[in-house]
Short mmCIF file of N, CA and C in Angstrom, two decimals:
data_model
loop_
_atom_site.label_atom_id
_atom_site.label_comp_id
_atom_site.label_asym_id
_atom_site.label_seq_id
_atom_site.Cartn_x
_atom_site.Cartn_y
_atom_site.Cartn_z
N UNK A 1 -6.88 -33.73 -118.52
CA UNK A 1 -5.99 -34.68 -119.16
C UNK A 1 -6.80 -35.78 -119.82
N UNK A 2 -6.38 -36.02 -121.14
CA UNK A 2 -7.59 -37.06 -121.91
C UNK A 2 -6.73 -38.34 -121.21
N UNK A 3 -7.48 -39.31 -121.22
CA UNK A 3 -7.34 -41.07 -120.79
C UNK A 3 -7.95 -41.50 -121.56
N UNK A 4 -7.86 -42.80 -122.08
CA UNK A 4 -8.35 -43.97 -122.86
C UNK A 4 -7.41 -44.95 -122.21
N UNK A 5 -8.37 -45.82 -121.66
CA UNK A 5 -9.00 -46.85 -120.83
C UNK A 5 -9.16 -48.46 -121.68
N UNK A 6 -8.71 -48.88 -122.30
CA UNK A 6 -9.16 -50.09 -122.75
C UNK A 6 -9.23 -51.42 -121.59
N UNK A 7 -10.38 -51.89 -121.97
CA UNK A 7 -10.77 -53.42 -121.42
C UNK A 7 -11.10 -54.33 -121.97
N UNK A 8 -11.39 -55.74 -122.05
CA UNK A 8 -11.89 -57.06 -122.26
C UNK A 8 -10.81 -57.89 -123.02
N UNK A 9 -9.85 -57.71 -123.39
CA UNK A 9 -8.81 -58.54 -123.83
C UNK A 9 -8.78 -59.97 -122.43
N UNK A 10 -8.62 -60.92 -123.37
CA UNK A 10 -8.15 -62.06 -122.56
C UNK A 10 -7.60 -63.65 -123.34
N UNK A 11 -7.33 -64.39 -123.16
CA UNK A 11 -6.78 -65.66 -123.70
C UNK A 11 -8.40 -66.04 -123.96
N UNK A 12 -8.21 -66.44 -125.68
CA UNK A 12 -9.23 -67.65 -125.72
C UNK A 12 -9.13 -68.38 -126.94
N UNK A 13 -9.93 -69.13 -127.05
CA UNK A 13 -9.75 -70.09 -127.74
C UNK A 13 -10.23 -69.77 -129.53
N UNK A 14 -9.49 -70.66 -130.56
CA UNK A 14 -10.12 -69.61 -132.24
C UNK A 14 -11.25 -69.76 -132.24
N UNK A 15 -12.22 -69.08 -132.75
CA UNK A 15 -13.37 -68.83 -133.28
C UNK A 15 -14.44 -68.22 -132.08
N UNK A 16 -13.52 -68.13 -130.70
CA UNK A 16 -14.32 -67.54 -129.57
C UNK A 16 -14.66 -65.57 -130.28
N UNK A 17 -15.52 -65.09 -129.52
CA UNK A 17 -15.77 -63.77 -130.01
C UNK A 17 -15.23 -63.32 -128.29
N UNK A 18 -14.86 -61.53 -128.93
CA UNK A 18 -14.57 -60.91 -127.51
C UNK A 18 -14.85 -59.30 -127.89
N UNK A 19 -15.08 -58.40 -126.91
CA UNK A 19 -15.72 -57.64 -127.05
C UNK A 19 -14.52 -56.68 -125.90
N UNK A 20 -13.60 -55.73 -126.76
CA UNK A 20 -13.27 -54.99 -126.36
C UNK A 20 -13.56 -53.74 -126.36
N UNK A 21 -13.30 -52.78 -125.22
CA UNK A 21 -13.59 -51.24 -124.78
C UNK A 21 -13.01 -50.37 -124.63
N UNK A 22 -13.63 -48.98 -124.90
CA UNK A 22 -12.37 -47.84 -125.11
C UNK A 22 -13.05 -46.98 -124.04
N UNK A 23 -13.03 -46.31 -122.75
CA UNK A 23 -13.89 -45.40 -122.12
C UNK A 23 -12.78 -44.34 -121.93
N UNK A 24 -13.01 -43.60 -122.72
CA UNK A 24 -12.19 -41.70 -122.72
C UNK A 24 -13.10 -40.77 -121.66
N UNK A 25 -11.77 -40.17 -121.00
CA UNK A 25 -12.20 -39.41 -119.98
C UNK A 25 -11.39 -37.70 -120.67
N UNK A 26 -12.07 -36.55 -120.00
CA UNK A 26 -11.17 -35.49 -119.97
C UNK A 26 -11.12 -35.15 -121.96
N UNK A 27 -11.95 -35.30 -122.42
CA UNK A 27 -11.75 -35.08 -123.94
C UNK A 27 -13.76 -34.92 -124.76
N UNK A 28 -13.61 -34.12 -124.85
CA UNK A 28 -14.86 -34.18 -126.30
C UNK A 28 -14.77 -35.13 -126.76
N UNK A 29 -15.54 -36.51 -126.72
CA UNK A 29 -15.34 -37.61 -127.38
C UNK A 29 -15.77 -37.67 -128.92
N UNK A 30 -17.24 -36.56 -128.61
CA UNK A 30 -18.10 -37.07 -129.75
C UNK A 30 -17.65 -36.86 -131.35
N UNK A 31 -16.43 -35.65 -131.07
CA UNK A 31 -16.15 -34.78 -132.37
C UNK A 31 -14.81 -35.35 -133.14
N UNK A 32 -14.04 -36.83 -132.47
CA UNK A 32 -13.05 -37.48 -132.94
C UNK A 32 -12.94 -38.24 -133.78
N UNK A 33 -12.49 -38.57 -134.21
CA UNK A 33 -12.12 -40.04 -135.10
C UNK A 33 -11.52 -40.98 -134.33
N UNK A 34 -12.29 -42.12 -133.53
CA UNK A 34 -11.59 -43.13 -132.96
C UNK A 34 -11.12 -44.52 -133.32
N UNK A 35 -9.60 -45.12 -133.15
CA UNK A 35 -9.62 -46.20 -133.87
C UNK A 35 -9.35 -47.36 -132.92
N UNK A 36 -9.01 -48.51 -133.57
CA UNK A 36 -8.26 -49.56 -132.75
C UNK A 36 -7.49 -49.87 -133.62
N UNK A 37 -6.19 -50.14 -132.92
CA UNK A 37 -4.89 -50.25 -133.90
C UNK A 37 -4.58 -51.82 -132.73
N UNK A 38 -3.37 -52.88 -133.53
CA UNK A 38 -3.02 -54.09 -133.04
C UNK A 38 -1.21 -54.00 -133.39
N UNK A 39 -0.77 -54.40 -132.17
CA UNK A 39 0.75 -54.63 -132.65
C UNK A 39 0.84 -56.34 -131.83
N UNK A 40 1.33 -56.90 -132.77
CA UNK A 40 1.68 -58.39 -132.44
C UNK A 40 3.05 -58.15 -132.15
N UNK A 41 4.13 -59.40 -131.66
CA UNK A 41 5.65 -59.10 -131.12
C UNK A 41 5.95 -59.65 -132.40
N UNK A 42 7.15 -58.50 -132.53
CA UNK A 42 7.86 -58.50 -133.54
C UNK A 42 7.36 -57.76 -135.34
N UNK A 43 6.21 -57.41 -134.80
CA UNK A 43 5.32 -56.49 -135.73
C UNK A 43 5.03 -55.28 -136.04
N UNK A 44 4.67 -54.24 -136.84
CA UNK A 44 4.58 -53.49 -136.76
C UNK A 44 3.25 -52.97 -135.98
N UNK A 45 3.00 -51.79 -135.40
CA UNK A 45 1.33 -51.48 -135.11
C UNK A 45 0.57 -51.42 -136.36
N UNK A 46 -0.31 -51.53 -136.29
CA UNK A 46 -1.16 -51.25 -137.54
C UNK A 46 -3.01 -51.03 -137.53
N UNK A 47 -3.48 -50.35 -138.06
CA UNK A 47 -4.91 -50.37 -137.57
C UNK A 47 -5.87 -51.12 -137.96
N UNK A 48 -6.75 -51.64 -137.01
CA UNK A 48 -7.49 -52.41 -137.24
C UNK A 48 -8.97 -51.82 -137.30
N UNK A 49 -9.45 -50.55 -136.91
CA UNK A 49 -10.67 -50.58 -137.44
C UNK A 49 -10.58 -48.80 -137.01
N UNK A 50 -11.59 -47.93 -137.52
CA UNK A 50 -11.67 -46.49 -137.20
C UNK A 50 -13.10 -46.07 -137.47
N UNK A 51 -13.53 -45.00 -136.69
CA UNK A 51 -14.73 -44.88 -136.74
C UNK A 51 -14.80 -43.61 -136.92
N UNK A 52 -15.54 -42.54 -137.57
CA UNK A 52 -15.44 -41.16 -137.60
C UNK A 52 -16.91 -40.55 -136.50
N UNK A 53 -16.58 -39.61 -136.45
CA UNK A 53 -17.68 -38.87 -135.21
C UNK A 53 -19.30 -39.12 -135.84
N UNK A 54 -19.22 -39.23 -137.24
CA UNK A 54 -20.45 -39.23 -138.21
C UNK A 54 -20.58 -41.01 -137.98
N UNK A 55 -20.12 -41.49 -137.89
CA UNK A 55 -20.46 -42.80 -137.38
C UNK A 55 -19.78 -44.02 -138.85
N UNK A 56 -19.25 -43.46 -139.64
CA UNK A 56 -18.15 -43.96 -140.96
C UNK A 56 -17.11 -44.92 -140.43
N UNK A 57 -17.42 -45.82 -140.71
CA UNK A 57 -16.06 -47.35 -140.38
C UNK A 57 -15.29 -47.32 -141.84
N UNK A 58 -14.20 -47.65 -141.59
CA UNK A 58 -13.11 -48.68 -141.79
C UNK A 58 -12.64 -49.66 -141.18
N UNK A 59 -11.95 -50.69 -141.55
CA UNK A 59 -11.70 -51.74 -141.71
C UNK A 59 -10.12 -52.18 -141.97
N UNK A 60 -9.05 -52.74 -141.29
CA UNK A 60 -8.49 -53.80 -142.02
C UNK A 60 -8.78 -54.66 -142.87
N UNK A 61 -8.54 -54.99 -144.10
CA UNK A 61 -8.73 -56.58 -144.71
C UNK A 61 -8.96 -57.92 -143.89
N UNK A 62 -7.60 -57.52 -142.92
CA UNK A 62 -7.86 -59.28 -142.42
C UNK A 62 -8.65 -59.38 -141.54
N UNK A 63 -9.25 -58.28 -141.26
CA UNK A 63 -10.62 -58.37 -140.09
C UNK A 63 -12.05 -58.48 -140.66
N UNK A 64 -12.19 -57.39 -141.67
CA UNK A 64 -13.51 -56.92 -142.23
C UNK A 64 -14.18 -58.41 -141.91
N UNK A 65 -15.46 -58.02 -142.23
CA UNK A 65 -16.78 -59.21 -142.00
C UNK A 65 -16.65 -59.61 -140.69
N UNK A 66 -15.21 -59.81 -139.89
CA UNK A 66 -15.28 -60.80 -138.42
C UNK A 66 -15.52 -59.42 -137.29
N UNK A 67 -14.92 -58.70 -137.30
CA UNK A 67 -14.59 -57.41 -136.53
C UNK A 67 -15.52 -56.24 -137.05
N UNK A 68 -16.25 -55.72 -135.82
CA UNK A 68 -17.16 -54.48 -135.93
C UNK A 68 -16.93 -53.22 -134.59
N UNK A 69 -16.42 -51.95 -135.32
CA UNK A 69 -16.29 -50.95 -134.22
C UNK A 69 -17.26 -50.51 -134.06
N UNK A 70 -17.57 -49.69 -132.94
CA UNK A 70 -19.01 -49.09 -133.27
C UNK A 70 -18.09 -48.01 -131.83
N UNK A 71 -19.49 -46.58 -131.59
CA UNK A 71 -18.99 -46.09 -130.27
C UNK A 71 -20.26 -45.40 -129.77
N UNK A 72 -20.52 -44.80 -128.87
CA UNK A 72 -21.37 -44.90 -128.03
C UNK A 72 -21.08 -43.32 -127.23
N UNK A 73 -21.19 -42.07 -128.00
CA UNK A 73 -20.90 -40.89 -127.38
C UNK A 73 -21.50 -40.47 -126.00
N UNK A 74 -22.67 -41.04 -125.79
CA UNK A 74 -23.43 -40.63 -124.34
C UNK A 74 -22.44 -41.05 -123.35
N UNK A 75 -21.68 -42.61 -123.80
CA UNK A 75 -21.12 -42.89 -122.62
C UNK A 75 -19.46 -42.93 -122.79
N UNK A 76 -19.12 -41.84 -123.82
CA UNK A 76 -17.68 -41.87 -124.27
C UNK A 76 -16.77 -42.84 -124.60
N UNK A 77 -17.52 -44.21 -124.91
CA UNK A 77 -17.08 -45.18 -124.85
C UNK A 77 -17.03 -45.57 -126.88
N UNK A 78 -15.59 -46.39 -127.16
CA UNK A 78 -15.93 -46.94 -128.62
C UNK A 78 -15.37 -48.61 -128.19
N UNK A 79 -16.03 -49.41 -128.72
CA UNK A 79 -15.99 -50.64 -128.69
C UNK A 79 -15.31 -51.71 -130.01
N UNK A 80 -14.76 -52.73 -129.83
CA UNK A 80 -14.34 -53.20 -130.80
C UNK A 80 -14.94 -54.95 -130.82
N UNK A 81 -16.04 -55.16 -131.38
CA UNK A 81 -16.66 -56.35 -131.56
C UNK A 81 -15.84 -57.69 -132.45
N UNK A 82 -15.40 -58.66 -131.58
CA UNK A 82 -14.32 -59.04 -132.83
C UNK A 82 -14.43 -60.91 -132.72
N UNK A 83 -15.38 -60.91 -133.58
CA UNK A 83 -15.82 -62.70 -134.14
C UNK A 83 -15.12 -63.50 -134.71
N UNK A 84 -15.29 -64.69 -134.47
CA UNK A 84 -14.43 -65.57 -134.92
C UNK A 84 -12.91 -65.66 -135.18
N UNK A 85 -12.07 -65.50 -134.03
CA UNK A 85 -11.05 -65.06 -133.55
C UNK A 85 -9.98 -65.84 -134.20
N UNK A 86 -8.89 -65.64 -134.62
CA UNK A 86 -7.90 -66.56 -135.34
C UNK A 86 -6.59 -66.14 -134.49
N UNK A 87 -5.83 -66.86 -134.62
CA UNK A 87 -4.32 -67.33 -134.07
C UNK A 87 -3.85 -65.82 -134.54
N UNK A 88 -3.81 -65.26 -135.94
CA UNK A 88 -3.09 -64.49 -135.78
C UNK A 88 -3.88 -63.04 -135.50
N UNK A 89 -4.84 -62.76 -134.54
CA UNK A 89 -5.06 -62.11 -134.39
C UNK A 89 -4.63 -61.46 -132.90
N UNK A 90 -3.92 -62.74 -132.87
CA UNK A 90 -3.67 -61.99 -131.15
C UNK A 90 -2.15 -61.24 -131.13
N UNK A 91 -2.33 -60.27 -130.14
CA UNK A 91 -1.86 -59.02 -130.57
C UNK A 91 -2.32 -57.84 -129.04
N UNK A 92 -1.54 -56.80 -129.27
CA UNK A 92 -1.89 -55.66 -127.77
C UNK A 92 -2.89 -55.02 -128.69
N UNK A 93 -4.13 -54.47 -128.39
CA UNK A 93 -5.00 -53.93 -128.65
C UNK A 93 -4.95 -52.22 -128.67
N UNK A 94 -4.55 -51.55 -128.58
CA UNK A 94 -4.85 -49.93 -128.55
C UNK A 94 -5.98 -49.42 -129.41
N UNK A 95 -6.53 -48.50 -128.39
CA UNK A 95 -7.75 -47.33 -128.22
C UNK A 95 -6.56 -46.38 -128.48
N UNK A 96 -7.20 -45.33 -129.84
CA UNK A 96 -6.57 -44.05 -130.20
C UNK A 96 -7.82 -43.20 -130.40
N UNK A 97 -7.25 -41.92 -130.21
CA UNK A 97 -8.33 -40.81 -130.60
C UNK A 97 -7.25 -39.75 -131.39
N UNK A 98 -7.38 -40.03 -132.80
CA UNK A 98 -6.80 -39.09 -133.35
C UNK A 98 -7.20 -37.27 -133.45
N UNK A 99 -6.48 -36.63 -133.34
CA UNK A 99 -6.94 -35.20 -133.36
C UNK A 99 -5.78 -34.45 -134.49
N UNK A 100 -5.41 -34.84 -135.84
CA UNK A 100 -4.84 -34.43 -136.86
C UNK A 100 -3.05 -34.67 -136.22
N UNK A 101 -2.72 -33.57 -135.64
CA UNK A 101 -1.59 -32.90 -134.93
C UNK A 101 -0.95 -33.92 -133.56
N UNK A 102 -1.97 -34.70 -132.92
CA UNK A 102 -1.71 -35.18 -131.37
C UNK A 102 -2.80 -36.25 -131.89
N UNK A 103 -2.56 -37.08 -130.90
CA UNK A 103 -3.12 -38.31 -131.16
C UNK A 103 -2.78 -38.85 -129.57
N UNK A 104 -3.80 -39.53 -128.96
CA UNK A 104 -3.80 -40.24 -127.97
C UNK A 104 -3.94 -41.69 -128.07
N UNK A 105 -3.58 -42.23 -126.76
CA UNK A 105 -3.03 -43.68 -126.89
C UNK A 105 -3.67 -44.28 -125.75
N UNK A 106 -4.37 -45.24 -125.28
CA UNK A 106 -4.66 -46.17 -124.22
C UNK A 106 -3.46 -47.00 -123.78
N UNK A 107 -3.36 -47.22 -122.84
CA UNK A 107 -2.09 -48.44 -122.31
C UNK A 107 -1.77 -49.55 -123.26
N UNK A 108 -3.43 -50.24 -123.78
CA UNK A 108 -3.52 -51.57 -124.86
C UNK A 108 -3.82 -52.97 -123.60
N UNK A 109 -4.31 -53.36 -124.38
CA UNK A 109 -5.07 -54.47 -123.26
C UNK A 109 -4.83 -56.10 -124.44
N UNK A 110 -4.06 -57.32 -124.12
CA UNK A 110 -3.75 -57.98 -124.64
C UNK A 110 -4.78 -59.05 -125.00
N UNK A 111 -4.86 -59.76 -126.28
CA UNK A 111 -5.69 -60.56 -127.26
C UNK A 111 -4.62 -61.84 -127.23
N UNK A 112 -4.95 -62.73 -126.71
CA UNK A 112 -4.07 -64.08 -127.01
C UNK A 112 -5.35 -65.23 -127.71
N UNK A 113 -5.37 -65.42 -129.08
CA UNK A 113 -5.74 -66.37 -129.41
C UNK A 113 -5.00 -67.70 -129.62
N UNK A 114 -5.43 -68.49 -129.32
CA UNK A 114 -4.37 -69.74 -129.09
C UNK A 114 -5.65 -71.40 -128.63
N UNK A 115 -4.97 -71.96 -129.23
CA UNK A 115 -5.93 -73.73 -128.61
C UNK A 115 -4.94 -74.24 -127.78
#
């Protein structure tokens, strides 16, 4: 059974940096396309960054330059590096591993930026 695991979400303050985690169990990690997608309340989900198995990013607009995915196949893990934090970035976080047809989902681990 695949799992995705997200961690490091927490309350902080704007311009703090935070460093969230994706650790997939039960799945070929290396051969996916993994992303991080954000749904704020009252929002739609939407993605915020994707990484291909070849190591190829994308980007949201309102992130690019602040926010960096990267992932780490030895330890099945993809990470979401995310600088200089703004009000409206806070939001539930989800770890996806798309596979064309099926697509997996992490629980989502919450981002509250706020002063």
């Amino acid at each position: 059974q695949v799992q995705l695991v997200e961690s490091g979400g927490g309350l902080v303050q704007p311009g703090v940096s935070l460093r969230l985690s994706c650790s997939a169990s039960g799945t070929i990690f290396s051969i996916y396309i993994m992303g991080w997608y954000r749904q704020a309340p009252g929002k739609q989900r939407e993605l915020v960054a994707r990484i291909t198995s070849g190591g190829s990013t994308t980007y949201a607009d309102s992130v690019k330059g602040r926010f960096t995915i990267s992932r780490d196949n030895a330890k099945n893990t993809v990470y979401l590096q995310m600088n200089s934090l703004k009000p409206e970035d806070t939001a539930v976080y989800y770890c996806n591993q798309d596979r064309g047809r099926y697509e997996y989902w992490g629980q989502g681990t919450q981002v509250i930026v706020s002063s």
